[in-house]
mmCIF file of C-alpha atoms in Angstrom:
data_model
loop_
_atom_site.group_PDB
_atom_site.id
_atom_site.type_symbol
_atom_site.label_atom_id
_atom_site.label_comp_id
_atom_site.label_asym_id
_atom_site.label_seq_id
_atom_site.Cartn_x
_atom_site.Cartn_y
_atom_site.Cartn_z
ATOM 1 C CA PHE A 1 -0.092 -0.312 0.197
ATOM 2 C CA MET A 2 1.556 3.238 -1.517
ATOM 3 C CA PHE A 3 0.531 5.291 0.863
ATOM 4 C CA SER A 4 1.480 3.684 4.366
ATOM 5 C CA ASP A 5 5.016 3.012 2.002
ATOM 6 C CA THR A 6 5.542 6.914 2.033
ATOM 7 C CA LEU A 7 4.536 7.474 5.461
ATOM 8 C CA GLN A 8 7.264 4.811 6.851
ATOM 9 C CA GLN A 9 9.710 6.000 4.469
ATOM 10 C CA ALA A 10 9.044 9.804 5.692
ATOM 11 C CA GLU A 11 9.204 8.697 9.468
ATOM 12 C CA ASN A 12 12.762 7.023 8.763
ATOM 13 C CA ASP A 13 13.859 9.992 7.308
ATOM 14 C CA GLY A 14 12.760 12.337 10.286
ATOM 15 C CA ASP A 15 10.399 13.712 7.578
ATOM 16 C CA LYS A 16 6.709 15.482 8.267
ATOM 17 C CA VAL A 17 3.720 14.621 5.798
ATOM 18 C CA ILE A 18 0.983 16.990 4.524
ATOM 19 C CA VAL A 19 -2.045 14.812 3.472
ATOM 20 C CA LEU A 20 -3.799 16.197 -0.217
ATOM 21 C CA GLY A 21 -6.866 14.467 -1.073
ATOM 22 C CA HIS A 22 -10.376 14.532 -2.848
ATOM 23 C CA GLN A 23 -12.338 12.933 -0.602
ATOM 24 C CA PRO A 24 -11.559 12.412 3.234
ATOM 25 C CA GLY A 25 -10.607 8.717 3.283
ATOM 26 C CA SER A 26 -12.682 7.765 6.734
ATOM 27 C CA SER A 27 -16.021 8.475 4.151
ATOM 28 C CA LEU A 28 -15.162 5.734 1.496
ATOM 29 C CA MET A 29 -15.303 1.851 1.664
ATOM 30 C CA TYR A 30 -15.487 0.130 5.169
ATOM 31 C CA SER A 31 -12.269 -1.878 4.465
ATOM 32 C CA PHE A 32 -10.713 1.048 2.960
ATOM 33 C CA SER A 33 -11.906 3.564 5.636
ATOM 34 C CA THR A 34 -11.118 1.092 8.385
ATOM 35 C CA ASN A 35 -7.339 0.527 7.021
ATOM 36 C CA PHE A 36 -7.110 4.453 6.261
ATOM 37 C CA TYR A 37 -7.871 5.242 10.371
ATOM 38 C CA ASN A 38 -5.493 2.679 11.251
ATOM 39 C CA ILE A 39 -2.416 4.239 8.946
ATOM 40 C CA VAL A 40 -3.282 7.626 10.469
ATOM 41 C CA ALA A 41 -3.423 6.107 13.726
ATOM 42 C CA ARG A 42 0.018 4.504 13.505
ATOM 43 C CA TYR A 43 1.871 7.568 11.750
ATOM 44 C CA GLU A 44 0.217 10.594 13.678
ATOM 45 C CA SER A 45 3.424 12.213 14.755
ATOM 46 C CA THR A 46 3.998 12.179 10.726
ATOM 47 C CA ILE A 47 1.163 13.836 9.492
ATOM 48 C CA LEU A 48 0.373 17.064 10.312
ATOM 49 C CA ALA A 49 -2.778 17.794 8.753
ATOM 50 C CA GLN A 50 -5.211 16.315 5.911
ATOM 51 C CA PHE A 51 -6.894 18.612 3.199
ATOM 52 C CA TYR A 52 -9.654 17.694 1.222
ATOM 53 C CA GLY A 53 -13.015 18.604 -0.829
ATOM 54 C CA HIS A 54 -15.853 16.684 -1.649
ATOM 55 C CA SER A 55 -18.766 17.667 0.201
ATOM 56 C CA HIS A 56 -18.628 21.423 -1.554
ATOM 57 C CA ARG A 57 -19.176 22.305 2.309
ATOM 58 C CA ASP A 58 -17.043 23.812 4.578
ATOM 59 C CA GLN A 59 -16.445 21.126 7.348
ATOM 60 C CA PHE A 60 -13.675 19.449 9.342
ATOM 61 C CA LYS A 61 -13.011 15.718 10.378
ATOM 62 C CA ILE A 62 -11.280 14.906 14.102
ATOM 63 C CA PHE A 63 -9.064 11.371 14.106
ATOM 64 C CA LEU A 64 -9.454 10.568 17.931
ATOM 65 C CA ASP A 65 -7.740 7.923 19.774
ATOM 66 C CA GLU A 66 -10.262 5.244 20.075
ATOM 67 C CA GLU A 67 -8.274 3.876 23.399
ATOM 68 C CA ASN A 68 -8.887 7.611 24.610
ATOM 69 C CA ILE A 69 -11.484 9.530 23.268
ATOM 70 C CA ALA A 70 -10.287 12.862 24.417
ATOM 71 C CA ARG A 71 -7.328 12.533 22.629
ATOM 72 C CA GLY A 72 -7.421 13.748 19.382
ATOM 73 C CA MET A 73 -4.963 12.247 16.903
ATOM 74 C CA SER A 74 -5.184 14.196 13.427
ATOM 75 C CA ILE A 75 -7.510 16.881 12.048
ATOM 76 C CA ALA A 76 -8.884 16.339 8.474
ATOM 77 C CA TYR A 77 -9.855 19.577 7.140
ATOM 78 C CA VAL A 78 -12.788 19.741 4.605
ATOM 79 C CA GLY A 79 -12.853 22.715 2.519
ATOM 80 C CA GLY A 80 -15.694 24.585 0.456
ATOM 81 C CA SER A 81 -16.294 24.498 -3.222
ATOM 82 C CA VAL A 82 -16.222 27.629 -5.673
ATOM 83 C CA THR A 83 -19.260 25.754 -7.399
ATOM 84 C CA THR A 84 -22.619 26.385 -5.382
ATOM 85 C CA TYR A 85 -24.462 23.055 -5.508
ATOM 86 C CA SER A 86 -27.866 23.046 -3.694
ATOM 87 C CA ASN A 87 -28.429 26.161 -1.977
ATOM 88 C CA LEU A 88 -24.495 26.822 -1.060
ATOM 89 C CA ASN A 89 -22.947 29.893 -1.616
ATOM 90 C CA PRO A 90 -19.692 29.827 -3.541
ATOM 91 C CA GLY A 91 -16.534 29.692 -0.937
ATOM 92 C CA TYR A 92 -12.774 29.168 -0.879
ATOM 93 C CA ARG A 93 -10.513 28.670 2.097
ATOM 94 C CA LEU A 94 -7.007 29.835 3.038
ATOM 95 C CA TYR A 95 -4.404 28.020 5.359
ATOM 96 C CA LYS A 96 -2.001 30.030 7.117
ATOM 97 C CA LEU A 97 0.927 27.696 7.941
ATOM 98 C CA ASP A 98 3.910 28.531 10.053
ATOM 99 C CA VAL A 99 6.697 28.335 7.158
ATOM 100 C CA PRO A 100 9.742 26.282 9.312
ATOM 101 C CA THR A 101 7.058 23.619 10.793
ATOM 102 C CA LYS A 102 4.234 23.455 8.263
ATOM 103 C CA GLU A 103 1.635 23.748 11.252
ATOM 104 C CA VAL A 104 -1.717 25.058 10.444
ATOM 105 C CA LEU A 105 -1.690 28.380 12.223
ATOM 106 C CA ASP A 106 -5.192 29.824 11.050
ATOM 107 C CA VAL A 107 -8.098 29.096 8.623
ATOM 108 C CA SER A 108 -9.769 31.693 7.008
ATOM 109 C CA ASN A 109 -12.678 31.458 4.568
ATOM 110 C CA TYR A 110 -14.375 33.550 2.009
ATOM 111 C CA TYR A 111 -17.552 33.447 0.159
ATOM 112 C CA PHE A 112 -19.771 34.893 -2.820
ATOM 113 C CA ASN A 113 -23.302 36.135 -1.694
ATOM 114 C CA LEU A 114 -25.675 35.029 -4.735
ATOM 115 C CA THR A 115 -28.223 36.719 -3.101
ATOM 116 C CA LYS A 116 -26.478 39.930 -3.129
ATOM 117 C CA ALA A 117 -24.655 39.492 -6.494
ATOM 118 C CA ASN A 118 -28.275 38.710 -8.629
ATOM 119 C CA LEU A 119 -29.341 41.692 -6.881
ATOM 120 C CA ASN A 120 -26.404 43.723 -8.239
ATOM 121 C CA PRO A 121 -24.808 41.710 -11.195
ATOM 122 C CA ALA A 122 -22.254 44.243 -12.041
ATOM 123 C CA GLN A 123 -20.522 44.504 -9.179
ATOM 124 C CA PRO A 124 -20.174 41.072 -7.677
ATOM 125 C CA GLU A 125 -17.703 40.545 -4.828
ATOM 126 C CA TRP A 126 -16.066 37.953 -2.592
ATOM 127 C CA MET A 127 -16.124 38.720 1.316
ATOM 128 C CA PHE A 128 -14.704 37.301 4.275
ATOM 129 C CA GLU A 129 -16.672 34.924 6.274
ATOM 130 C CA TYR A 130 -14.400 34.050 9.449
ATOM 131 C CA ASP A 131 -10.998 33.116 10.667
ATOM 132 C CA ALA A 132 -11.100 29.789 12.881
ATOM 133 C CA ARG A 133 -9.066 31.251 15.542
ATOM 134 C CA THR A 134 -11.426 34.415 16.136
ATOM 135 C CA ALA A 135 -14.736 32.332 15.989
ATOM 136 C CA TYR A 136 -13.978 29.134 17.524
ATOM 137 C CA GLY A 137 -11.673 30.821 20.303
ATOM 138 C CA PHE A 138 -7.991 28.741 19.689
ATOM 139 C CA SER A 139 -5.674 30.628 21.445
ATOM 140 C CA ASN A 140 -2.625 28.271 21.131
ATOM 141 C CA PRO A 141 0.549 29.369 18.691
ATOM 142 C CA THR A 142 -0.986 26.577 16.114
ATOM 143 C CA ILE A 143 -3.681 25.104 15.978
ATOM 144 C CA SER A 144 -3.662 21.721 16.562
ATOM 145 C CA PRO A 145 -5.691 18.177 16.465
ATOM 146 C CA GLN A 146 -6.293 18.257 20.175
ATOM 147 C CA ASP A 147 -7.718 22.119 19.759
ATOM 148 C CA TRP A 148 -10.558 20.716 17.144
ATOM 149 C CA ALA A 149 -11.167 17.489 19.300
ATOM 150 C CA ASP A 150 -11.792 19.838 22.302
ATOM 151 C CA LEU A 151 -14.018 22.193 19.937
ATOM 152 C CA THR A 152 -16.002 18.722 19.335
ATOM 153 C CA VAL A 153 -16.674 18.354 23.121
ATOM 154 C CA GLU A 154 -17.566 22.380 23.108
ATOM 155 C CA PHE A 155 -20.283 21.695 20.502
ATOM 156 C CA TYR A 156 -22.745 19.600 22.909
ATOM 157 C CA ASP A 157 -23.225 22.918 25.152
ATOM 158 C CA ASN A 158 -22.119 25.666 23.611
ATOM 159 C CA ASP A 159 -24.773 26.979 21.132
ATOM 160 C CA LYS A 160 -23.258 29.752 19.134
ATOM 161 C CA LYS A 161 -20.187 27.742 18.335
ATOM 162 C CA PHE A 162 -21.701 24.848 17.098
ATOM 163 C CA ASN A 163 -24.412 27.143 15.210
ATOM 164 C CA ASP A 164 -21.774 28.878 13.681
ATOM 165 C CA TYR A 165 -19.896 26.114 12.368
ATOM 166 C CA GLU A 166 -23.476 24.670 10.822
ATOM 167 C CA TYR A 167 -23.739 27.738 9.382
ATOM 168 C CA TYR A 168 -20.448 28.567 8.154
ATOM 169 C CA LYS A 169 -20.462 24.959 6.552
ATOM 170 C CA GLU A 170 -23.413 25.969 4.535
ATOM 171 C CA LYS A 171 -21.287 29.273 3.258
ATOM 172 C CA SER A 172 -23.668 31.551 5.123
ATOM 173 C CA SER A 173 -26.094 30.589 2.384
ATOM 174 C CA THR A 174 -29.453 32.814 3.103
ATOM 175 C CA VAL A 175 -31.256 29.445 2.728
ATOM 176 C CA ALA A 176 -29.723 28.029 5.671
ATOM 177 C CA VAL A 177 -31.846 28.325 8.313
ATOM 178 C CA TYR A 178 -29.786 29.840 11.639
ATOM 179 C CA GLY A 179 -29.943 27.030 14.689
ATOM 180 C CA ALA A 180 -32.100 24.511 12.830
ATOM 181 C CA CYS A 181 -30.110 21.523 13.511
ATOM 182 C CA THR A 182 -31.144 20.473 17.194
ATOM 183 C CA GLY A 183 -31.962 17.465 18.694
ATOM 184 C CA GLY A 184 -30.468 14.068 17.157
ATOM 185 C CA CYS A 185 -29.249 15.865 14.177
ATOM 186 C CA ARG A 186 -27.195 17.986 16.679
ATOM 187 C CA THR A 187 -25.832 14.850 18.498
ATOM 188 C CA GLY A 188 -25.373 12.975 15.308
ATOM 189 C CA GLU A 189 -23.668 15.730 13.358
ATOM 190 C CA ILE A 190 -21.022 15.931 16.332
ATOM 191 C CA CYS A 191 -20.373 12.127 16.195
ATOM 192 C CA ASP A 192 -19.729 12.454 12.202
ATOM 193 C CA ILE A 193 -16.985 15.234 12.953
ATOM 194 C CA ARG A 194 -15.456 13.054 15.832
ATOM 195 C CA SER A 195 -16.157 9.129 14.616
ATOM 196 C CA GLN A 196 -13.560 8.496 12.018
ATOM 197 C CA LYS A 197 -13.613 4.168 11.741
ATOM 198 C CA PRO A 198 -16.322 2.373 10.271
ATOM 199 C CA ASP A 199 -18.614 0.757 12.903
ATOM 200 C CA SER A 200 -17.085 2.770 15.764
ATOM 201 C CA LYS A 201 -19.974 5.102 16.546
ATOM 202 C CA ASP A 202 -20.315 3.631 20.110
ATOM 203 C CA ILE A 203 -16.744 4.248 20.834
ATOM 204 C CA PHE A 204 -16.772 8.131 19.923
ATOM 205 C CA CYS A 205 -19.954 8.805 20.443
ATOM 206 C CA PRO A 206 -21.616 6.496 23.094
ATOM 207 C CA GLU A 207 -24.119 9.086 23.910
ATOM 208 C CA LEU A 208 -25.668 8.487 20.483
ATOM 209 C CA SER A 209 -29.049 6.374 20.388
ATOM 210 C CA ASP A 210 -30.192 4.827 17.362
ATOM 211 C CA SER A 211 -33.010 7.355 16.810
ATOM 212 C CA GLU A 212 -30.713 10.463 17.155
ATOM 213 C CA TYR A 213 -28.709 8.663 14.747
ATOM 214 C CA PHE A 214 -32.002 8.461 12.087
ATOM 215 C CA GLU A 215 -32.968 12.032 13.092
ATOM 216 C CA TYR A 216 -29.467 12.997 11.934
ATOM 217 C CA LEU A 217 -29.328 11.254 8.606
ATOM 218 C CA MET A 218 -32.517 12.623 7.522
ATOM 219 C CA TYR A 219 -31.434 15.674 8.323
ATOM 220 C CA GLN A 220 -28.390 14.989 5.897
ATOM 221 C CA PRO A 221 -28.455 16.478 2.159
ATOM 222 C CA GLU A 222 -27.846 14.066 -0.692
ATOM 223 C CA ASP A 223 -24.368 12.851 -1.484
ATOM 224 C CA LEU A 224 -21.877 14.930 -3.201
ATOM 225 C CA CYS A 225 -19.051 14.054 -5.264
#
């Protein structure tokens, strides 16, 4: 498996790795996603971060240690698309990295308000939406997997941070209803962010009931590509 071979070589050489891909490795077929999680867990000290697209939405996925679910091992950033898809504004993301270490310092997001642009089509403009450090209160010099893992715990009780995340996920779409994801939808959404190994929701999200997960699935948009 060339991916693990590359990571092993990087570990041998004392190098760090940034993973780039279209679709997050944790959201594919069962066997692939299971192997992917295990590889990420094995080489967590080598992988600095993972960067993907695919969903058209602004998201993140956190790989937790299944032996200690309070510990974040790796972060997968999922950037929004310039294409609109259904009920979405176009958007793009900028990552600010520390030059010597290549660790993430901040994440800034911009969007194109289609409703506003259609009212004045001669002067469309890209607008700043938010940066992760300000929006989520990250205070460490770099934004680590642990910072994102801790944020998911905050999501359970911090209405503003969770609702902001859901709103940003749709790239501030005028169709999105702020605060609409509640109950099982909210618990399921948080679990989706925290559970990156197939059939492990009982490990990473023991509080999620089957009925809540069904409610979450009913709230989700169709699969994207």
